[in-house]
Backbone as ProteinMPNN parsed JSONL, in Angstrom:
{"seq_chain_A": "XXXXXXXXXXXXXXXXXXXXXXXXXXXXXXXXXXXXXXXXXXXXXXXXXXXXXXXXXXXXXXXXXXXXXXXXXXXXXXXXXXXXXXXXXXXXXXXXXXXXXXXXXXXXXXXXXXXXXXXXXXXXXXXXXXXXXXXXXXXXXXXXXXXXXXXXXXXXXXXXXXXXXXXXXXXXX", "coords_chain_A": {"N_chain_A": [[-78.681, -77.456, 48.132], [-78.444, -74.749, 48.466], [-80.602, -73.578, 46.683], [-83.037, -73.745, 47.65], [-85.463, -74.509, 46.799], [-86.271, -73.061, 44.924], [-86.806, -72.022, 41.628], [-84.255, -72.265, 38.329], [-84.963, -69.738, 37.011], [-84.511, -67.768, 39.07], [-82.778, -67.24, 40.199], [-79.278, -65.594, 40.389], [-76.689, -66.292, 37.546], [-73.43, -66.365, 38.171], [-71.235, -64.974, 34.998], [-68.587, -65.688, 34.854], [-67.43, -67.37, 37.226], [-65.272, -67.919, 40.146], [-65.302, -70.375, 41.343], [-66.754, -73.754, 40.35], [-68.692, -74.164, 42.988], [-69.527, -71.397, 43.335], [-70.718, -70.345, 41.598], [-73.424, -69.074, 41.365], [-75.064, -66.148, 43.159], [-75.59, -65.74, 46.101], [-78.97, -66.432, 47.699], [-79.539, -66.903, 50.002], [-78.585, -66.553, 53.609], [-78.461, -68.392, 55.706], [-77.287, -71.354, 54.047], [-74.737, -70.666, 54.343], [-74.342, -70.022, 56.779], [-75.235, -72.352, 57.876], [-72.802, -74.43, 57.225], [-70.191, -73.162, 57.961], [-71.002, -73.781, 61.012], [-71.642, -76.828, 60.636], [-67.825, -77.266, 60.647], [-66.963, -76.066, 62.474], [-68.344, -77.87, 64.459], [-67.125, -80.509, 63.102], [-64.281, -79.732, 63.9], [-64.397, -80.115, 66.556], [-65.806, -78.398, 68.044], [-68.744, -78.732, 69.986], [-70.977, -76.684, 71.041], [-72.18, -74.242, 69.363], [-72.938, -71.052, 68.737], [-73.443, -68.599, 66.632], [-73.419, -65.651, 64.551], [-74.359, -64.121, 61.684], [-74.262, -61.125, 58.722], [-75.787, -60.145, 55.835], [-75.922, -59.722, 52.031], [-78.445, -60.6, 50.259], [-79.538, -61.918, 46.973], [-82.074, -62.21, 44.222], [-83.243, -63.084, 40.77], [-85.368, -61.991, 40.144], [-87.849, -59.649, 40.114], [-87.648, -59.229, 36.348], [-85.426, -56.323, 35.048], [-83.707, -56.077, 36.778], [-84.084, -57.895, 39.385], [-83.802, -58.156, 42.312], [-81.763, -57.311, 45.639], [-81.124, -57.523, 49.146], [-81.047, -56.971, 52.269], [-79.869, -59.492, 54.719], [-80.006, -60.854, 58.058], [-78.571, -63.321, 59.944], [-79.045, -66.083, 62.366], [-77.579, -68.921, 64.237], [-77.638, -71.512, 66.829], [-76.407, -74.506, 67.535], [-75.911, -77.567, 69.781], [-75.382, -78.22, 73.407], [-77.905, -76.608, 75.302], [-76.644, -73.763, 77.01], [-75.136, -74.616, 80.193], [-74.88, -72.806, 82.254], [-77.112, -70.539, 82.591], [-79.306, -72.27, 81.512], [-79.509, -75.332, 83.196], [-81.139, -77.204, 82.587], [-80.52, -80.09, 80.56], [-82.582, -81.239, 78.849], [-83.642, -78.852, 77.39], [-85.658, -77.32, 75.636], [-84.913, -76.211, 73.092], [-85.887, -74.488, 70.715], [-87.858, -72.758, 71.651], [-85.576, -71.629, 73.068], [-84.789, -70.634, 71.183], [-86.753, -68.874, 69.806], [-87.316, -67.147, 72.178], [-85.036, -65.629, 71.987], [-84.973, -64.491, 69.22], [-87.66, -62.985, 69.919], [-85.974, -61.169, 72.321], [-84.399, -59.486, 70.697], [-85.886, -58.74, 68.82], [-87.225, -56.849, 71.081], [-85.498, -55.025, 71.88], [-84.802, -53.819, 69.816], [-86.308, -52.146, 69.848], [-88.899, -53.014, 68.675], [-92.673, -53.49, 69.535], [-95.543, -55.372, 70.014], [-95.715, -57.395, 68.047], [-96.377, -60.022, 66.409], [-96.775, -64.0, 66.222], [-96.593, -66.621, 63.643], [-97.123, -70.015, 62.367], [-94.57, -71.797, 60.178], [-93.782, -72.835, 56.815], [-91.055, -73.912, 55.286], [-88.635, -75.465, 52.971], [-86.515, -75.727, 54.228], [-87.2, -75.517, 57.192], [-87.294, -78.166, 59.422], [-89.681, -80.582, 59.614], [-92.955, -79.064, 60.892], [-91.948, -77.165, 62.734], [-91.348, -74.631, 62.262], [-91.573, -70.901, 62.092], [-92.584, -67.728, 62.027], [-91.876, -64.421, 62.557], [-93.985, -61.454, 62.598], [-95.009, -57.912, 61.951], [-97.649, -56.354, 62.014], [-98.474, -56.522, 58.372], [-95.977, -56.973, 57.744], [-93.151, -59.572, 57.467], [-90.783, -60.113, 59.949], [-89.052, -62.041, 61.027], [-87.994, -65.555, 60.485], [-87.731, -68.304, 61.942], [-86.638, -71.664, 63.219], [-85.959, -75.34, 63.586], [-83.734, -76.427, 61.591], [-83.989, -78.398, 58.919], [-83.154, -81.396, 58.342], [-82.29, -82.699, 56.54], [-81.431, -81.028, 54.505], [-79.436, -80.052, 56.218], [-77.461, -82.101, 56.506], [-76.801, -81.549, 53.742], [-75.002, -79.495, 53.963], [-73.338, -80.46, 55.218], [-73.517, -80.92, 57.997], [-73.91, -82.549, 60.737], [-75.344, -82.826, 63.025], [-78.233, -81.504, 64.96], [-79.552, -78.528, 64.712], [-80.296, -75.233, 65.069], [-82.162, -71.606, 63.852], [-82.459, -68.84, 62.654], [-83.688, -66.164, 60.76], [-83.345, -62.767, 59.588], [-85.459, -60.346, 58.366], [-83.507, -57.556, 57.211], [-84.084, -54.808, 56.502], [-86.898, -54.623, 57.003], [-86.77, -54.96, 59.378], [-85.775, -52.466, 60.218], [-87.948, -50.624, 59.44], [-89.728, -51.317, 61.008], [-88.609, -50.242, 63.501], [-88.691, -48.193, 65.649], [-88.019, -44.329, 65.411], [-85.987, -42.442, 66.847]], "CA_chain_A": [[-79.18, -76.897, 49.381], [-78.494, -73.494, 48.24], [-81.358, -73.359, 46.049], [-83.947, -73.763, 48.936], [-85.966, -75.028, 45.827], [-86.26, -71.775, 43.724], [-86.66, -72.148, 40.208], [-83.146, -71.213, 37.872], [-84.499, -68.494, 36.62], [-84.781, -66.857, 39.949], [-81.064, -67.235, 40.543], [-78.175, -64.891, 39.278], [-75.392, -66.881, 37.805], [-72.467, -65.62, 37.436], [-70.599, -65.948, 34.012], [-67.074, -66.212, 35.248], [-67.246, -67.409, 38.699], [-64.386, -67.67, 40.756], [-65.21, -71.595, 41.251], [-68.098, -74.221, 40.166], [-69.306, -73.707, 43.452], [-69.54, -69.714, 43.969], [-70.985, -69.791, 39.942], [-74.65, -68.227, 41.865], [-75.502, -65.282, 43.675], [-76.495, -66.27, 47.335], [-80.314, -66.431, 47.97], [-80.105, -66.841, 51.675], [-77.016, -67.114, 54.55], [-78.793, -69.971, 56.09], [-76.375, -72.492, 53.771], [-73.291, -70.933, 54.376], [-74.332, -70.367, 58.543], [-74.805, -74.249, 58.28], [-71.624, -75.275, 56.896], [-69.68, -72.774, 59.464], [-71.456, -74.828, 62.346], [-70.641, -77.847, 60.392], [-66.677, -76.788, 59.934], [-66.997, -76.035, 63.424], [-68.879, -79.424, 65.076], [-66.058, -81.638, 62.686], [-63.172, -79.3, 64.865], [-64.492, -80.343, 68.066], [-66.915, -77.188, 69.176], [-70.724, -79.522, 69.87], [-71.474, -75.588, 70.916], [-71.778, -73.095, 68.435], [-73.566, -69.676, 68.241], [-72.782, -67.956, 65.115], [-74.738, -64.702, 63.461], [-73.796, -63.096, 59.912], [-75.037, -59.813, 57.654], [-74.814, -59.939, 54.32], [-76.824, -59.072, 50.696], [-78.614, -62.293, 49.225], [-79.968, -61.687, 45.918], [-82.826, -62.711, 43.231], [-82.992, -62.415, 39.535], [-86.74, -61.357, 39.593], [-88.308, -59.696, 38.594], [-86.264, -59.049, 35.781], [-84.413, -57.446, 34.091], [-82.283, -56.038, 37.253], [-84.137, -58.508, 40.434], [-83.298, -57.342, 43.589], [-81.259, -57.825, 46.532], [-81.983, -57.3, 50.42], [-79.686, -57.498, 53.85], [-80.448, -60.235, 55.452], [-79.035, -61.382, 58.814], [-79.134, -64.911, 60.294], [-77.883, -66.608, 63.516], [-77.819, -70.445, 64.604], [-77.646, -72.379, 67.858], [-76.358, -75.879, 68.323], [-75.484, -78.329, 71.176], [-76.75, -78.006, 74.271], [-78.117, -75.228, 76.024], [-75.968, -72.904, 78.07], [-75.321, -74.723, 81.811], [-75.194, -71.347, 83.45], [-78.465, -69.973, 81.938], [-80.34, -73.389, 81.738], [-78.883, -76.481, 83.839], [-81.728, -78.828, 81.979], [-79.837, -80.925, 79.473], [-83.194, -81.45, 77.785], [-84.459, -77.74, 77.661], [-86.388, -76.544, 74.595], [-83.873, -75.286, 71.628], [-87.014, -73.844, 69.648], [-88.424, -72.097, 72.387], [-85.128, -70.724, 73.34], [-84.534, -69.626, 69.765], [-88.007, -67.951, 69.637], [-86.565, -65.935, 72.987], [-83.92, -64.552, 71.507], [-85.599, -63.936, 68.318], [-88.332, -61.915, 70.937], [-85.002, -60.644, 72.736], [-83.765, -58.723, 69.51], [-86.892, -57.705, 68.672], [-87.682, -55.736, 72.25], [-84.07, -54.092, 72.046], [-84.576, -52.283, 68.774], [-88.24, -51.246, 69.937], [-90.364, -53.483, 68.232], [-93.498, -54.715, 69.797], [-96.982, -55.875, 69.517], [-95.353, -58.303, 66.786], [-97.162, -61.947, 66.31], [-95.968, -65.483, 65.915], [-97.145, -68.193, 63.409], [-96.423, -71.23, 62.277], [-94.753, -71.482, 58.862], [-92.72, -74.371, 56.834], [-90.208, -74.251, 53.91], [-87.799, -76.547, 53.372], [-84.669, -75.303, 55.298], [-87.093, -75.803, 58.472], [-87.696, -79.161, 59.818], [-91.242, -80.392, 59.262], [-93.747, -78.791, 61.948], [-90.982, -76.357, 63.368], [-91.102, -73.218, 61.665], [-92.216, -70.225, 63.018], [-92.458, -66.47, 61.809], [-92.787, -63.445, 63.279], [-95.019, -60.253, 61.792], [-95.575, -57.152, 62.588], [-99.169, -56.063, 60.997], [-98.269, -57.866, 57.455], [-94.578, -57.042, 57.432], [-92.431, -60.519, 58.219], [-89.659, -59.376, 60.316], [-87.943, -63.369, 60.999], [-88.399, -66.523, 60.641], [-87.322, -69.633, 62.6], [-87.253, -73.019, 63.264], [-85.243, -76.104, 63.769], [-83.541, -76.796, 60.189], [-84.125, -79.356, 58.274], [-81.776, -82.761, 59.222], [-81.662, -82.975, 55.099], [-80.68, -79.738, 54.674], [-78.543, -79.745, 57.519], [-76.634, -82.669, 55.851], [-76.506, -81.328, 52.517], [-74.233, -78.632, 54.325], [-71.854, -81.053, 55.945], [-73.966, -80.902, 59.412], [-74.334, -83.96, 61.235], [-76.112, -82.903, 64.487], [-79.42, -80.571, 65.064], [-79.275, -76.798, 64.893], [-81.48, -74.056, 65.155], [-81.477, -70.612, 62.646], [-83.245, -67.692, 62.825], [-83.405, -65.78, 59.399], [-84.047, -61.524, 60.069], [-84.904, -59.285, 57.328], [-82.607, -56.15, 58.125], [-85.167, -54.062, 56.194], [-88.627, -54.947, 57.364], [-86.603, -54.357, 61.109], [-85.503, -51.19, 60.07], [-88.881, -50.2, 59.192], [-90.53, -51.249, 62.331], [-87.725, -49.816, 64.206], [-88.812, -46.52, 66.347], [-87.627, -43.666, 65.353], [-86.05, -41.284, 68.128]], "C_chain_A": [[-79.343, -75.395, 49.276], [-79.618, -72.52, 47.584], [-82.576, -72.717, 46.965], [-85.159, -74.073, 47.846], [-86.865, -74.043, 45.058], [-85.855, -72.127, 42.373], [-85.426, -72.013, 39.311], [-83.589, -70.191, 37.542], [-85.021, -67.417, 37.711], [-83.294, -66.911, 41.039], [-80.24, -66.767, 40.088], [-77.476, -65.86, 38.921], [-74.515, -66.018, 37.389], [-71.34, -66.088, 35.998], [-69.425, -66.355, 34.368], [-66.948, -65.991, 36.927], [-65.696, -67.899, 39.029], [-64.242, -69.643, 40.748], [-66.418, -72.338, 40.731], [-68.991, -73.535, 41.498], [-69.9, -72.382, 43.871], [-69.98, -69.406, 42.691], [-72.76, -69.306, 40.38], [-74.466, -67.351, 42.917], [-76.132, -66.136, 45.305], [-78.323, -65.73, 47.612], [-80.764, -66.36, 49.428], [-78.261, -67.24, 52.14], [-77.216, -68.248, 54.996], [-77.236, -70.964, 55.423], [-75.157, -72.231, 54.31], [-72.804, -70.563, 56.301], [-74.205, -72.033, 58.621], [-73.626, -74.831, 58.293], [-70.869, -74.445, 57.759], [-70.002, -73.674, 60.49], [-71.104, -75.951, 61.875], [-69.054, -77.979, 61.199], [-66.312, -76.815, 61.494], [-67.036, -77.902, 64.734], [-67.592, -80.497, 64.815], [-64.438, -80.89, 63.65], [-63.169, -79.263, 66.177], [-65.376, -79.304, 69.077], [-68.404, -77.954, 68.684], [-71.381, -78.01, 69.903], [-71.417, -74.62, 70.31], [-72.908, -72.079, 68.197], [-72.849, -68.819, 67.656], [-74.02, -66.737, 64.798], [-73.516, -64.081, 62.33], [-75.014, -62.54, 59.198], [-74.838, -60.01, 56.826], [-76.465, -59.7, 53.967], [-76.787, -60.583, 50.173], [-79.253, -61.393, 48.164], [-80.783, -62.736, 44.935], [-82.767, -62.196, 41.641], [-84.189, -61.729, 39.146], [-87.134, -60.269, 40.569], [-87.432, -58.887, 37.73], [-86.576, -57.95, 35.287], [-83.397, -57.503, 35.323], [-82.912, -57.125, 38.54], [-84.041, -57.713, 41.397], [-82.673, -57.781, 44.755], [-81.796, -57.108, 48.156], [-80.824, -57.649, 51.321], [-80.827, -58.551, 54.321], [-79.619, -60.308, 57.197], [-79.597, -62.434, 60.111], [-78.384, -65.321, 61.988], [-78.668, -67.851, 63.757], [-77.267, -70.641, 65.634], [-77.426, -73.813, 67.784], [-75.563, -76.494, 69.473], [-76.378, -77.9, 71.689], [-76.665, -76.537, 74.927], [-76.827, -75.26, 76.964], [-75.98, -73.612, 79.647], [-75.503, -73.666, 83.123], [-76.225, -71.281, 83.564], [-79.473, -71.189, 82.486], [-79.59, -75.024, 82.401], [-80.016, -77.44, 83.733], [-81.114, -79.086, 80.664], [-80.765, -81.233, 78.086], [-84.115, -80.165, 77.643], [-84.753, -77.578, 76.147], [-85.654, -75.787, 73.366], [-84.852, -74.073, 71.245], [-87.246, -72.584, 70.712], [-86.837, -70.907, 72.724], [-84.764, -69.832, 72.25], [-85.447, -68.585, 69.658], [-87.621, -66.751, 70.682], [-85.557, -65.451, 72.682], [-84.483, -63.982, 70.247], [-86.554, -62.471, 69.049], [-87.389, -60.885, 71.326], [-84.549, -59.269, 72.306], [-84.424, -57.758, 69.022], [-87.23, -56.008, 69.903], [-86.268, -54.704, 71.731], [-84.13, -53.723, 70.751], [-86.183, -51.956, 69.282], [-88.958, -51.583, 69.609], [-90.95, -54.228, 68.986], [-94.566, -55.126, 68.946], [-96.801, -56.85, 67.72], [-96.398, -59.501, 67.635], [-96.324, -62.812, 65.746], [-96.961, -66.201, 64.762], [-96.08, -68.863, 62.964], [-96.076, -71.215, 60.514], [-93.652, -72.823, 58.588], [-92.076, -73.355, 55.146], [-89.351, -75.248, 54.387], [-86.748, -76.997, 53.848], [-85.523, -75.858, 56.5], [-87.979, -77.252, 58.242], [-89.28, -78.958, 60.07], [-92.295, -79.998, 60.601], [-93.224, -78.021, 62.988], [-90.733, -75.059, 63.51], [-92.007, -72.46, 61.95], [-91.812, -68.621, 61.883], [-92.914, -65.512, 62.747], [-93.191, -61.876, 62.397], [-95.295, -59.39, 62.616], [-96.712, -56.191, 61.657], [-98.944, -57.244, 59.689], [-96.735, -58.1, 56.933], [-93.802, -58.574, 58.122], [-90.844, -60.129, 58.584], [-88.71, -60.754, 60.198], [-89.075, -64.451, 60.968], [-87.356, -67.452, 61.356], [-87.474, -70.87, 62.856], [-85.467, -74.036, 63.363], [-84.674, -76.349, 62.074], [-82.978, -78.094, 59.766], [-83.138, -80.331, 58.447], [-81.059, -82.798, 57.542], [-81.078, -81.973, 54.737], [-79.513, -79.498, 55.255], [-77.151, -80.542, 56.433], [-76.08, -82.038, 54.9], [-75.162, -79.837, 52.508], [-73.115, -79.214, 54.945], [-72.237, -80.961, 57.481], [-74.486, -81.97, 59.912], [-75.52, -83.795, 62.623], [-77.523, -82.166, 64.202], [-78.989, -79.374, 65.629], [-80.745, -76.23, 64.697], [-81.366, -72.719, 64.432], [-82.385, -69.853, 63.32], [-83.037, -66.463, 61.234], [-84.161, -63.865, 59.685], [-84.387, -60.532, 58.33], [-84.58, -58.239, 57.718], [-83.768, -55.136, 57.471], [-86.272, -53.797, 56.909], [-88.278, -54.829, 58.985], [-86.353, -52.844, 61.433], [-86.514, -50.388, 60.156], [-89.933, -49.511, 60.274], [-90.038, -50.249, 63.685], [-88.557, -48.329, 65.252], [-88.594, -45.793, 65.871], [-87.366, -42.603, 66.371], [-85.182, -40.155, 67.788]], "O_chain_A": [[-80.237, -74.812, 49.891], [-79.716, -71.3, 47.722], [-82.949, -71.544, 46.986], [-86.171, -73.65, 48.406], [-88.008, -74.282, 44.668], [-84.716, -72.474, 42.059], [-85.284, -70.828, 39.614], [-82.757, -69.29, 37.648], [-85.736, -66.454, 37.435], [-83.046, -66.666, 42.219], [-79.993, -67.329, 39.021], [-77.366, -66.673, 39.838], [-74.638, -65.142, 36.533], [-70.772, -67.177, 35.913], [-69.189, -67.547, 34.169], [-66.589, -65.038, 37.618], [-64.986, -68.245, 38.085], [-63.262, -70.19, 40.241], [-67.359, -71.556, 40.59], [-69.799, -72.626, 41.307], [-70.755, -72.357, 44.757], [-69.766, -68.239, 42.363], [-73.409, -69.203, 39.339], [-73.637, -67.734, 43.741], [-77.015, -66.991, 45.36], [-78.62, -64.537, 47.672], [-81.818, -65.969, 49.93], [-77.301, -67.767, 51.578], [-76.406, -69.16, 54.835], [-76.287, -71.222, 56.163], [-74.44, -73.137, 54.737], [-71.739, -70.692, 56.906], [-73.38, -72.731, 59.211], [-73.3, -75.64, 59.161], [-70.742, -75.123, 58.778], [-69.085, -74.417, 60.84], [-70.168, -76.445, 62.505], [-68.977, -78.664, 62.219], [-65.387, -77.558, 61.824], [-66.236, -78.587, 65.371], [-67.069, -81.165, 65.707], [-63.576, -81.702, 63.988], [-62.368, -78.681, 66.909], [-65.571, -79.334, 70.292], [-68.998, -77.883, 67.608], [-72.238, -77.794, 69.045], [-70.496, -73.87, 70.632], [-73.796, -72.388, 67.403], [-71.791, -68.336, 68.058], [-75.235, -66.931, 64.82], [-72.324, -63.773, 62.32], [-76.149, -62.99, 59.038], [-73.647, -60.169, 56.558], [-77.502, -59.575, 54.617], [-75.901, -61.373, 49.851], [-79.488, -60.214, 48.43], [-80.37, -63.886, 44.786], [-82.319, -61.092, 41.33], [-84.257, -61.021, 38.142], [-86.678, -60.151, 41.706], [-86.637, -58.047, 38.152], [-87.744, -57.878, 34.906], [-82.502, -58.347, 35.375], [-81.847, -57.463, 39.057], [-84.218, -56.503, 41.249], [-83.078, -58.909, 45.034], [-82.725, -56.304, 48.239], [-79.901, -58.434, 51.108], [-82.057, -58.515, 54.32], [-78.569, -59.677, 57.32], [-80.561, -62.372, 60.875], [-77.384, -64.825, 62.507], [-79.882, -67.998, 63.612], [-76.21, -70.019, 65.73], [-78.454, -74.451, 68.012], [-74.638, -75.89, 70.016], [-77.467, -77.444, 71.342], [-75.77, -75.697, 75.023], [-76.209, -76.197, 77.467], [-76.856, -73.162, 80.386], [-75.962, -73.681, 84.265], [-76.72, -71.84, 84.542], [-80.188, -71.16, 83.488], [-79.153, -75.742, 81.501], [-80.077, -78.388, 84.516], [-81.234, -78.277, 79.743], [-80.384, -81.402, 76.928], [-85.326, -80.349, 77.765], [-83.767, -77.786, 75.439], [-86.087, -74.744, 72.877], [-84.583, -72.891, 71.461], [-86.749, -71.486, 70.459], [-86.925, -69.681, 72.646], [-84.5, -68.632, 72.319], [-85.048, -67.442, 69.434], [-87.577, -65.586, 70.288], [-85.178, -64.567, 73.449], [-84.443, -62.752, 70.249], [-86.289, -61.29, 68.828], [-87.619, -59.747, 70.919], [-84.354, -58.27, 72.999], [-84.137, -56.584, 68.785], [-87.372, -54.805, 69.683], [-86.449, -53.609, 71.198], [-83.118, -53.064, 70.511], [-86.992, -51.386, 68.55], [-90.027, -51.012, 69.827], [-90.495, -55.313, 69.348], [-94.626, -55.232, 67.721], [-97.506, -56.877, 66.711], [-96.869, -59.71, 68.753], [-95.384, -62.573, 64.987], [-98.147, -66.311, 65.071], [-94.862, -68.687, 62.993], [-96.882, -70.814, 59.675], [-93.01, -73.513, 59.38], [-92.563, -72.539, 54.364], [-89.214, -75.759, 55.498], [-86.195, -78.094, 53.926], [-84.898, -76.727, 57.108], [-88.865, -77.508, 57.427], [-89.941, -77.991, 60.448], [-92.342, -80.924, 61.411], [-93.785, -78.035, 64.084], [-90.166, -74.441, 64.411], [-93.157, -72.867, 62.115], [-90.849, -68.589, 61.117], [-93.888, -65.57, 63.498], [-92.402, -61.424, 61.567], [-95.716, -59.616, 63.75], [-96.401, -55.447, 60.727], [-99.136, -58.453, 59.819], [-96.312, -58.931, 56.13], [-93.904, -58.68, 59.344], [-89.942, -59.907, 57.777], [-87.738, -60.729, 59.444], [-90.281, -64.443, 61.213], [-86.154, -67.213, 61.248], [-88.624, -71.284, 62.709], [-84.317, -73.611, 63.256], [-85.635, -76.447, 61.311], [-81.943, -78.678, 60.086], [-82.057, -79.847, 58.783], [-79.863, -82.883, 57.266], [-79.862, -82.136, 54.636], [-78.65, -78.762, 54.778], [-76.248, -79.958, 55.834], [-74.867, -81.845, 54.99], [-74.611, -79.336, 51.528], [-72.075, -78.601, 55.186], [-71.287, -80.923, 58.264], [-75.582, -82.352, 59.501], [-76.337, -84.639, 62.991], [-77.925, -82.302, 63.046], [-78.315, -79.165, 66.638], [-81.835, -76.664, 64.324], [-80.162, -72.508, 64.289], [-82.979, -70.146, 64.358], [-81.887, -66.135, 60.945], [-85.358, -63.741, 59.945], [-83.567, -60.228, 57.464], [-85.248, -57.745, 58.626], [-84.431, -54.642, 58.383], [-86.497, -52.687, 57.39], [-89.174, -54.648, 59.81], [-86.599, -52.204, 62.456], [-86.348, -49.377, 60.838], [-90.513, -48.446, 60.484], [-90.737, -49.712, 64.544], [-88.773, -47.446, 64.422], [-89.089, -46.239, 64.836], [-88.291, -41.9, 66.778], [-85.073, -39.205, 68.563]]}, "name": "protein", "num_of_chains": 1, "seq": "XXXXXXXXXXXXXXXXXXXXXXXXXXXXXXXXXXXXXXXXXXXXXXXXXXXXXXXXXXXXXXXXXXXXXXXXXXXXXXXXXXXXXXXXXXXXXXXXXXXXXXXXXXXXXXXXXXXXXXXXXXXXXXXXXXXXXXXXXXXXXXXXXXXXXXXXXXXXXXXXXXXXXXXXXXXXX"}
């Protein structure tokens, strides 16, 4: 799941990892936001909003690759009863408003939406947003196989930011 179906040689490994599993460089938070919400869901919270910062990393182009902040946040269960008191209200949509949300409050507008797929998001789900040709986030419902392959039994929602490409857009005052 970690892969997100990136080639090996666009993956660090490390020679003396700590365990089998922790023997690569993270590529995205996505996996290890999923398995939190997992970890979570199996301890009895159906509701979980989670965000995390961190440095994923690539090995290309070589020889040193490069790394990047990323920072992610996920939604599952049901909507908020305060906020929204429909049981069957719109996940996506509310993800996309907070994605919007985040955006207004550092200063960026006149951003655009499309529609985009990999294989973290569930098929016909995925969404980006751009400002001119910079992609600031992407979103979408993620993948049920995916989801699994993290130890997630239910349906969640992500949001993936690049901290850079927000930085960029950012204002300056």
């Amino acid at each position: 799941a970690a892969r997100e179906g990136l080639p090996p040689n666009e993956i660090w490994e490390l020679t003396n990892p700590m365990s089998r599993e922790l023997k690569h460089l993270r590529i995205s938070l996505l996996p290890g936001l999923v398995t939190a919400a997992a970890r979570n869901h199996h301890h009895g919270a159906p509701e979980v909003r989670l965000f995390e910062v961190g440095k994923v990393f690539r090995a290309v182009p070589r020889p040193l690759g490069f790394e990047r902040w990323e920072a992610t946040l996920w939604l599952s269960g049901l909507a908020d009863p305060w906020n929204d008191p429909n049981p069957e209200s719109d996940r996506y949509l509310e993800l996309k408003g907070v994605v919007e949300a985040i955006l207004e409050a550092l200063g960026i507008d006149s951003a655009s939406a499309r529609s985009y797929h990999e294989p973290c998001w569930k098929e016909g789900s995925g969404g980006s947003i751009f400002r001119a040709e910079r992609r600031l986030a992407r979103f979408g419902e993620v993948d049920p196989a995916f989801a699994r392959s993290c130890g997630m039994d239910g349906r969640g929602w992500a949001a993936v930011f690049d901290v850079e490409a927000l930085a960029a857009e950012t204002p300056k005052s």
